Amino acid sequence: MSVRGLLLAAVLALLLAPPTAASERHPTLAELEHEVMCPTCHQLLELSDAPIADRIRAFIQARIEAGDTKSEIKQRLVSEFGEAVLAAPPTRGFELLAWLLPILGLAGSGLVIALLAWRWTRLKPEAAKPHLVNGFSELDPKLARRLDEELALLDR
Amino acid sequence: MAFFGQAVLLLVLGLLGYATVAGSYAAVRGRRRLLSSAVNAFVSAFACTVLAAGTLVLAFVRNDFALSYVANHSSRQLPLAYTLAALWSGQEGSLLLWLLVLTGVGAAALLLNRRLVIDVLPWTAPILGGIGAYFAFIPNAVASPFATQTAPPNGLGMNASLQNPYMMIHPPLLYLGYVGLTVPFAFAMAALASRRVDERWVVASRRWTLFSWTFLGVAILLGAKWAYESIGWGGYYAWDPVENAALMPWLAATAFLHSVMVQEKKKMLRVWNVVLIALTFSLTLFGTFLTRSGVINSIHSFSQSSIGGWFLAFIAVVAAGSAFLIISRLSILRTSTRLESLASREAAFLYNNLLLVAFALTMLWGAAFPLLSQALRGVSISIGPPYYNFFLRIFGLPLLLLMGIGPLLAWRRASLRSLARAVSWPLLFALLVGAMLVRAGAGSSLPGLVAYTFSAFAIAAVLVEFVRGTRARKELGDTTWAGAFTSLVSRNRRRYGGYVSHAAVVLLAIGVVGSSVYNSGRTAHLQPGQAMSVGGYSATYLGTKLTRSASHDALRGQFELSYRGKSMGIVEAGKNHYKVEQFFANAVGIHTDWLRAEDVMLIGDQFDKDGSVFLKIAVNPLIDLIWIAGLVFLIGSVVAMWPDAREKRQLARRALEIDGRRPVVA
Amino acid sequence: MMVALIVLPVILTAAVTIAAMLYVASPLVRESELPRASSADGLARRLELVEERDRALAALKELEFDHRTGKVSDRDYREQVGPLRRRAAETLRALEPAAKPDRPAGSRRATPSRAKVRS
């Protein structure tokens, strides 16, 4: 039950990645400031007031005014300032590994755990117990009394 | 003064070296007196580190610029409060603080658990001693805080962004948590080395993990508040490598605190738990390595230094050592594991461990990947907030859901029927909240909506647990509801303290989602008398004023703030100019509406000569829940950590039963 | 004055060093070398049993409480209580005199025989 819920949630989360379609054609500076980094100070553009950050901002503003789409702007930024200008690596080529490894790792170890857990549930406990609807009858009465005493002791 | 400090520091190294060597010999040969002496050596190493740190603080107070470290991090103009904290404002000093905390926490652990350490886990002392010796070696040989020079007339001053009250409290608490995680590691490894893998090390490790985890969590939140109030961009966590370095071990420790319960209740996961402890400790070391060595550049990192190689070597030794110990003790650790059902509390802990560890390792991967790219392809790339935010959704949302389901599941087995019964109320509540949110327009962000629905589910689960538990206790004989409630909590502090921590995480999630998904803000250029508005708030620029003090000039723009036409008073935002350091720092203005847990933040981006200002206003809804979450988290931890008379009695009885003497763990 | 500035740190250092050494050496002189019984490995098995007993008892206790709060349904409770009680009883029996000949069984603890908790 909860496994299914978990999977459902993971799938849901995957589907809910940042809504890109709407802002693709008309990007804003504020939006790009969250997705672009100042390559020398390793901070989001939004946080940085280094001279190069101001240059990047001016560059983006000019491209927005020229009517570029978001991916066009990003492409130009990369060729101008290097790949480190993108705050998250692109999802292709070598950089795809950055995204894929955690997901594959999670899926792989999830599978291993699921298999292990399944195997652990198959392990039967000490001998099958045919008529154990109520276990009291099986116990030696003296032992049962000691057990109840022990339990009462725990309650103090 | 420098001589005394240096000499005492050398003595610390000697004492810790002795604790390691004598302790190891004593552990191998079973010499109790020698082991006791090794413990005393560790304790006196702490006393001597206090003297060394005290010497450095005194040098700061006396402006003794003959010490390079003092000259580089202080000045005659620095206020006294900051000179006291200047000890940890640079690389060498913070390594000394590290040593101080390590010997302090280690000495406390050795003394409080003395019987356990001497009689059951003799390897604890030499392992702590060895780790301590490494951290004493660095300030002695590689980065000495007591290096001298010809005294300049004035120091260079303190990094202006550190001149903030949080600077006094955040680093020591952070170190207490971060470095404190060494203790559970030492107990775990000592248990393996001493071949005593019964529950005694688990109890000690679990207690010290809880202690460190609490301080680490509180410190991370304090750091977030510091960033929020002083850096002035409207955020509080930037997924910076240094911030992540603290979060990674916290997540791993969270996983351990859950999975250790499975071991205590069912004797399962014994191998996994020692792996998890070793991983947690290694993550603290690796995070430090990444940020201290100049390998990764971050706004927090200290300047380039030569300690990288030493750190890497130490990490290799720790990793290899713990891997060897774990593998060589596999035969005594392994138990036959049986899981009654996939829908049980312990199974939920398995999933939770998977997600927590996966998230921690993803952060590690994110920190390491740019290095990999640089090394393999020569291309430098960035891994920043969008990457981590993506994975926060992937791992965080299921965790949030699991946090609601877990408490409702019984140990061993929950049949579908009882599960459905347990889940019904929280589910109903969550769906109701979700529907209300959709009506209120929260559907603008689907992840936000999902997070809130899950949060509602999790908080309802906690409430249901408290209500049902209290009712059951009342039926069992408590006369009043309050009495039943206290009796419920005191009978299982760890469980109910844990639930309070769950409530804290839910508050945190609500705050994080609210402030990052539903926030608004903009920047405008204002002349005196002009106004701008954002989300119902309006700020009128009144003018500026300048205040001068010895250390800095404070320029403040004054803004009259109003919400829907109602005046909220004057808010000041501006900049500080630190004279000695030649540095400008933002001083943001924050107006908090506690009723709605919402902040309006005013940031004076740029003040022009003609009296005009570029003002940025950010409205952060629900952000104050994050700080409240910190408080709730602390309460939950205190409840869970509070000495448990029942557990103490039980451990005492066990000790009595096996050797007829006084308890070893208590 | 100059002499004091040079000599004082040296004296201080020496004092601290001596104090630390005395403290470190003190257990070598004062404590006894007798190993405690609990360090004997023969008791490891017994400790394991004691821990097993406490785990089993705690599990029973928890099951009862969960049943009372409604987290565990009547059917689940009936199904689980038997095996758990049997396991707990087994550990109790394993810990009885045979495993510990030096002490009579009853004298270990005075067990007040109070209300039964069979709910």
PDB file of C-alpha atoms in Angstrom, chain B residues 3-4 7 11 15 18 31-34 36-37 40-41 43-44 48 51 114-115 119 196 198-200 263-267 345 407-415 417-418 421 465 468-469 472-473 475-476 488 495-496 650 653-654 657-662 664, chain C residues 6 9-10 12-13 16-17 20-21 23-41 43 46-48 50-55 57-59 62-63 65-66 68-73 75-76 79-80 84 87 92 95 100 103 108-109:
ATOM      1  CA  PHE B   3      54.712  30.653  23.176  1.00  0.00           C
ATOM      2  CA  PHE B   4      52.283  29.490  25.830  1.00  0.00           C
ATOM      3  CA  ALA B   7      53.286  24.928  23.832  1.00  0.00           C
ATOM      4  CA  LEU B  11      50.904  19.246  24.815  1.00  0.00           C
ATOM      5  CA  LEU B  15      48.238  13.813  25.331  1.00  0.00           C
ATOM      6  CA  TYR B  18      49.284   8.992  24.388  1.00  0.00           C
ATOM      7  CA  ARG B  31      44.686  -3.350  31.051  1.00  0.00           C
ATOM      8  CA  ARG B  32      42.091  -1.379  32.942  1.00  0.00           C
ATOM      9  CA  ARG B  33      44.431   1.031  34.715  1.00  0.00           C
ATOM     10  CA  LEU B  34      46.212   1.983  31.545  1.00  0.00           C
ATOM     11  CA  SER B  36      41.748   4.716  32.670  1.00  0.00           C
ATOM     12  CA  SER B  37      44.937   6.685  32.253  1.00  0.00           C
ATOM     13  CA  ASN B  40      42.379  10.893  31.732  1.00  0.00           C
ATOM     14  CA  ALA B  41      44.808  11.929  28.997  1.00  0.00           C
ATOM     15  CA  VAL B  43      40.161  14.705  29.433  1.00  0.00           C
ATOM     16  CA  SER B  44      43.300  16.712  30.157  1.00  0.00           C
ATOM     17  CA  CYS B  48      44.652  22.157  27.675  1.00  0.00           C
ATOM     18  CA  LEU B  51      43.750  27.002  27.759  1.00  0.00           C
ATOM     19  CA  ARG B 114      33.156   5.752  31.916  1.00  0.00           C
ATOM     20  CA  ARG B 115      32.120   2.279  33.019  1.00  0.00           C
ATOM     21  CA  ASP B 119      34.786  -2.363  30.882  1.00  0.00           C
ATOM     22  CA  ARG B 196      30.823  -6.373  21.800  1.00  0.00           C
ATOM     23  CA  ASP B 198      25.173  -6.187  22.020  1.00  0.00           C
ATOM     24  CA  GLU B 199      22.796  -3.298  22.680  1.00  0.00           C
ATOM     25  CA  ARG B 200      25.107  -1.319  24.960  1.00  0.00           C
ATOM     26  CA  GLN B 263      17.564  -2.644  15.655  1.00  0.00           C
ATOM     27  CA  GLU B 264      16.480  -2.034  19.235  1.00  0.00           C
ATOM     28  CA  LYS B 265      13.032  -3.495  18.715  1.00  0.00           C
ATOM     29  CA  LYS B 266      13.793  -6.325  16.355  1.00  0.00           C
ATOM     30  CA  LYS B 267      17.536  -6.861  16.260  1.00  0.00           C
ATOM     31  CA  ARG B 345       6.478   0.435  10.956  1.00  0.00           C
ATOM     32  CA  PRO B 407       3.304   6.741  12.667  1.00  0.00           C
ATOM     33  CA  LEU B 408      -0.029   5.173  11.732  1.00  0.00           C
ATOM     34  CA  LEU B 409       1.512   1.784  11.024  1.00  0.00           C
ATOM     35  CA  ALA B 410       1.943  -0.685  13.844  1.00  0.00           C
ATOM     36  CA  TRP B 411       5.186  -2.520  14.444  1.00  0.00           C
ATOM     37  CA  ARG B 412       5.433  -5.911  12.814  1.00  0.00           C
ATOM     38  CA  ARG B 413       2.252  -5.823  10.871  1.00  0.00           C
ATOM     39  CA  ALA B 414      -0.682  -3.721   9.905  1.00  0.00           C
ATOM     40  CA  SER B 415      -3.438  -5.578   8.140  1.00  0.00           C
ATOM     41  CA  ARG B 417      -8.217  -3.209   7.453  1.00  0.00           C
ATOM     42  CA  SER B 418      -6.544  -1.654  10.471  1.00  0.00           C
ATOM     43  CA  ARG B 421      -8.992   2.550   9.753  1.00  0.00           C
ATOM     44  CA  GLU B 465      -1.519   9.441  17.485  1.00  0.00           C
ATOM     45  CA  ARG B 468      -5.655   8.052  20.587  1.00  0.00           C
ATOM     46  CA  GLY B 469      -2.723   7.536  22.926  1.00  0.00           C
ATOM     47  CA  ALA B 472      -6.025   4.963  25.867  1.00  0.00           C
ATOM     48  CA  ARG B 473      -4.012   6.146  28.849  1.00  0.00           C
ATOM     49  CA  GLU B 475      -8.911   4.391  30.001  1.00  0.00           C
ATOM     50  CA  LEU B 476      -5.978   2.721  31.710  1.00  0.00           C
ATOM     51  CA  LEU B 488       1.577   8.961  27.628  1.00  0.00           C
ATOM     52  CA  ARG B 495       8.289   8.199  20.298  1.00  0.00           C
ATOM     53  CA  TYR B 496       6.302  11.257  21.258  1.00  0.00           C
ATOM     54  CA  GLN B 650      15.992  -1.579  32.603  1.00  0.00           C
ATOM     55  CA  ARG B 653      18.652  -4.544  35.719  1.00  0.00           C
ATOM     56  CA  ARG B 654      20.334  -6.056  32.687  1.00  0.00           C
ATOM     57  CA  GLU B 657      21.595  -9.842  35.788  1.00  0.00           C
ATOM     58  CA  ILE B 658      24.685 -10.553  33.791  1.00  0.00           C
ATOM     59  CA  ASP B 659      27.338  -9.914  36.379  1.00  0.00           C
ATOM     60  CA  GLY B 660      25.593  -9.095  39.611  1.00  0.00           C
ATOM     61  CA  ARG B 661      27.187  -5.692  39.886  1.00  0.00           C
ATOM     62  CA  ARG B 662      26.322  -2.085  39.353  1.00  0.00           C
ATOM     63  CA  VAL B 664      27.597  -0.166  33.192  1.00  0.00           C
TER      64      VAL B 664
ATOM     65  CA  ILE C   6      59.954  35.288  29.084  1.00  0.00           C
ATOM     66  CA  PRO C   9      55.028  31.513  30.022  1.00  0.00           C
ATOM     67  CA  VAL C  10      57.684  28.867  30.566  1.00  0.00           C
ATOM     68  CA  LEU C  12      52.995  28.329  33.217  1.00  0.00           C
ATOM     69  CA  THR C  13      53.652  25.742  30.511  1.00  0.00           C
ATOM     70  CA  VAL C  16      50.224  22.791  33.051  1.00  0.00           C
ATOM     71  CA  THR C  17      52.352  19.929  31.732  1.00  0.00           C
ATOM     72  CA  ALA C  20      48.320  16.971  33.143  1.00  0.00           C
ATOM     73  CA  MET C  21      50.922  14.253  33.664  1.00  0.00           C
ATOM     74  CA  TYR C  23      46.309  13.411  36.281  1.00  0.00           C
ATOM     75  CA  VAL C  24      47.174  10.960  33.518  1.00  0.00           C
ATOM     76  CA  ALA C  25      49.386   8.881  35.804  1.00  0.00           C
ATOM     77  CA  SER C  26      46.995   8.799  38.741  1.00  0.00           C
ATOM     78  CA  PRO C  27      44.927   5.748  37.626  1.00  0.00           C
ATOM     79  CA  LEU C  28      48.122   3.735  37.167  1.00  0.00           C
ATOM     80  CA  VAL C  29      48.823   4.117  40.853  1.00  0.00           C
ATOM     81  CA  ARG C  30      45.406   4.268  42.426  1.00  0.00           C
ATOM     82  CA  GLU C  31      43.031   1.939  40.608  1.00  0.00           C
ATOM     83  CA  SER C  32      42.928  -1.817  40.740  1.00  0.00           C
ATOM     84  CA  GLU C  33      43.712  -3.980  37.739  1.00  0.00           C
ATOM     85  CA  LEU C  34      40.920  -6.455  38.448  1.00  0.00           C
ATOM     86  CA  PRO C  35      38.894  -7.049  35.309  1.00  0.00           C
ATOM     87  CA  ARG C  36      35.172  -6.792  35.856  1.00  0.00           C
ATOM     88  CA  ALA C  37      33.041  -9.808  35.385  1.00  0.00           C
ATOM     89  CA  SER C  38      31.008  -8.290  32.585  1.00  0.00           C
ATOM     90  CA  SER C  39      34.065  -8.217  30.400  1.00  0.00           C
ATOM     91  CA  ALA C  40      34.236 -11.986  30.462  1.00  0.00           C
ATOM     92  CA  ASP C  41      32.982 -13.260  27.134  1.00  0.00           C
ATOM     93  CA  LEU C  43      28.445 -13.804  29.689  1.00  0.00           C
ATOM     94  CA  ARG C  46      23.438 -14.525  28.745  1.00  0.00           C
ATOM     95  CA  LEU C  47      23.351 -10.830  27.878  1.00  0.00           C
ATOM     96  CA  GLU C  48      21.941 -11.729  24.504  1.00  0.00           C
ATOM     97  CA  VAL C  50      18.415 -10.848  28.612  1.00  0.00           C
ATOM     98  CA  GLU C  51      18.202  -8.398  25.735  1.00  0.00           C
ATOM     99  CA  GLU C  52      16.002 -10.801  23.830  1.00  0.00           C
ATOM    100  CA  ARG C  53      13.688 -11.069  26.827  1.00  0.00           C
ATOM    101  CA  ASP C  54      13.421  -7.281  27.169  1.00  0.00           C
ATOM    102  CA  ARG C  55      12.732  -6.933  23.477  1.00  0.00           C
ATOM    103  CA  LEU C  57       8.418  -7.985  26.711  1.00  0.00           C
ATOM    104  CA  ALA C  58       8.520  -4.520  25.177  1.00  0.00           C
ATOM    105  CA  ALA C  59       6.963  -5.857  21.992  1.00  0.00           C
ATOM    106  CA  GLU C  62       3.559  -2.171  22.720  1.00  0.00           C
ATOM    107  CA  LEU C  63       1.154  -4.548  21.033  1.00  0.00           C
ATOM    108  CA  PHE C  65      -1.101  -0.480  23.894  1.00  0.00           C
ATOM    109  CA  ASP C  66      -1.470  -0.283  20.130  1.00  0.00           C
ATOM    110  CA  ARG C  68      -5.974  -0.362  23.040  1.00  0.00           C
ATOM    111  CA  THR C  69      -5.488   2.784  20.939  1.00  0.00           C
ATOM    112  CA  GLY C  70      -7.082   1.043  17.988  1.00  0.00           C
ATOM    113  CA  LYS C  71      -3.999   1.010  15.828  1.00  0.00           C
ATOM    114  CA  VAL C  72      -3.996  -2.775  15.904  1.00  0.00           C
ATOM    115  CA  SER C  73      -7.317  -4.414  15.159  1.00  0.00           C
ATOM    116  CA  ARG C  75      -7.938  -9.771  14.737  1.00  0.00           C
ATOM    117  CA  ASP C  76      -4.359  -8.633  14.261  1.00  0.00           C
ATOM    118  CA  GLU C  79      -2.970 -13.310  15.674  1.00  0.00           C
ATOM    119  CA  GLN C  80       0.148 -11.726  17.100  1.00  0.00           C
ATOM    120  CA  LEU C  84       4.897 -12.967  21.006  1.00  0.00           C
ATOM    121  CA  ARG C  87       8.708 -16.017  22.477  1.00  0.00           C
ATOM    122  CA  LEU C  92      12.231 -16.352  30.434  1.00  0.00           C
ATOM    123  CA  LEU C  95      17.163 -17.461  31.682  1.00  0.00           C
ATOM    124  CA  LYS C 100      22.719 -19.545  36.212  1.00  0.00           C
ATOM    125  CA  ARG C 103      21.898 -18.252  42.472  1.00  0.00           C
ATOM    126  CA  ARG C 108      16.901 -12.627  41.756  1.00  0.00           C
ATOM    127  CA  ARG C 109      14.213 -10.103  42.284  1.00  0.00           C
TER     128      ARG C 109
END
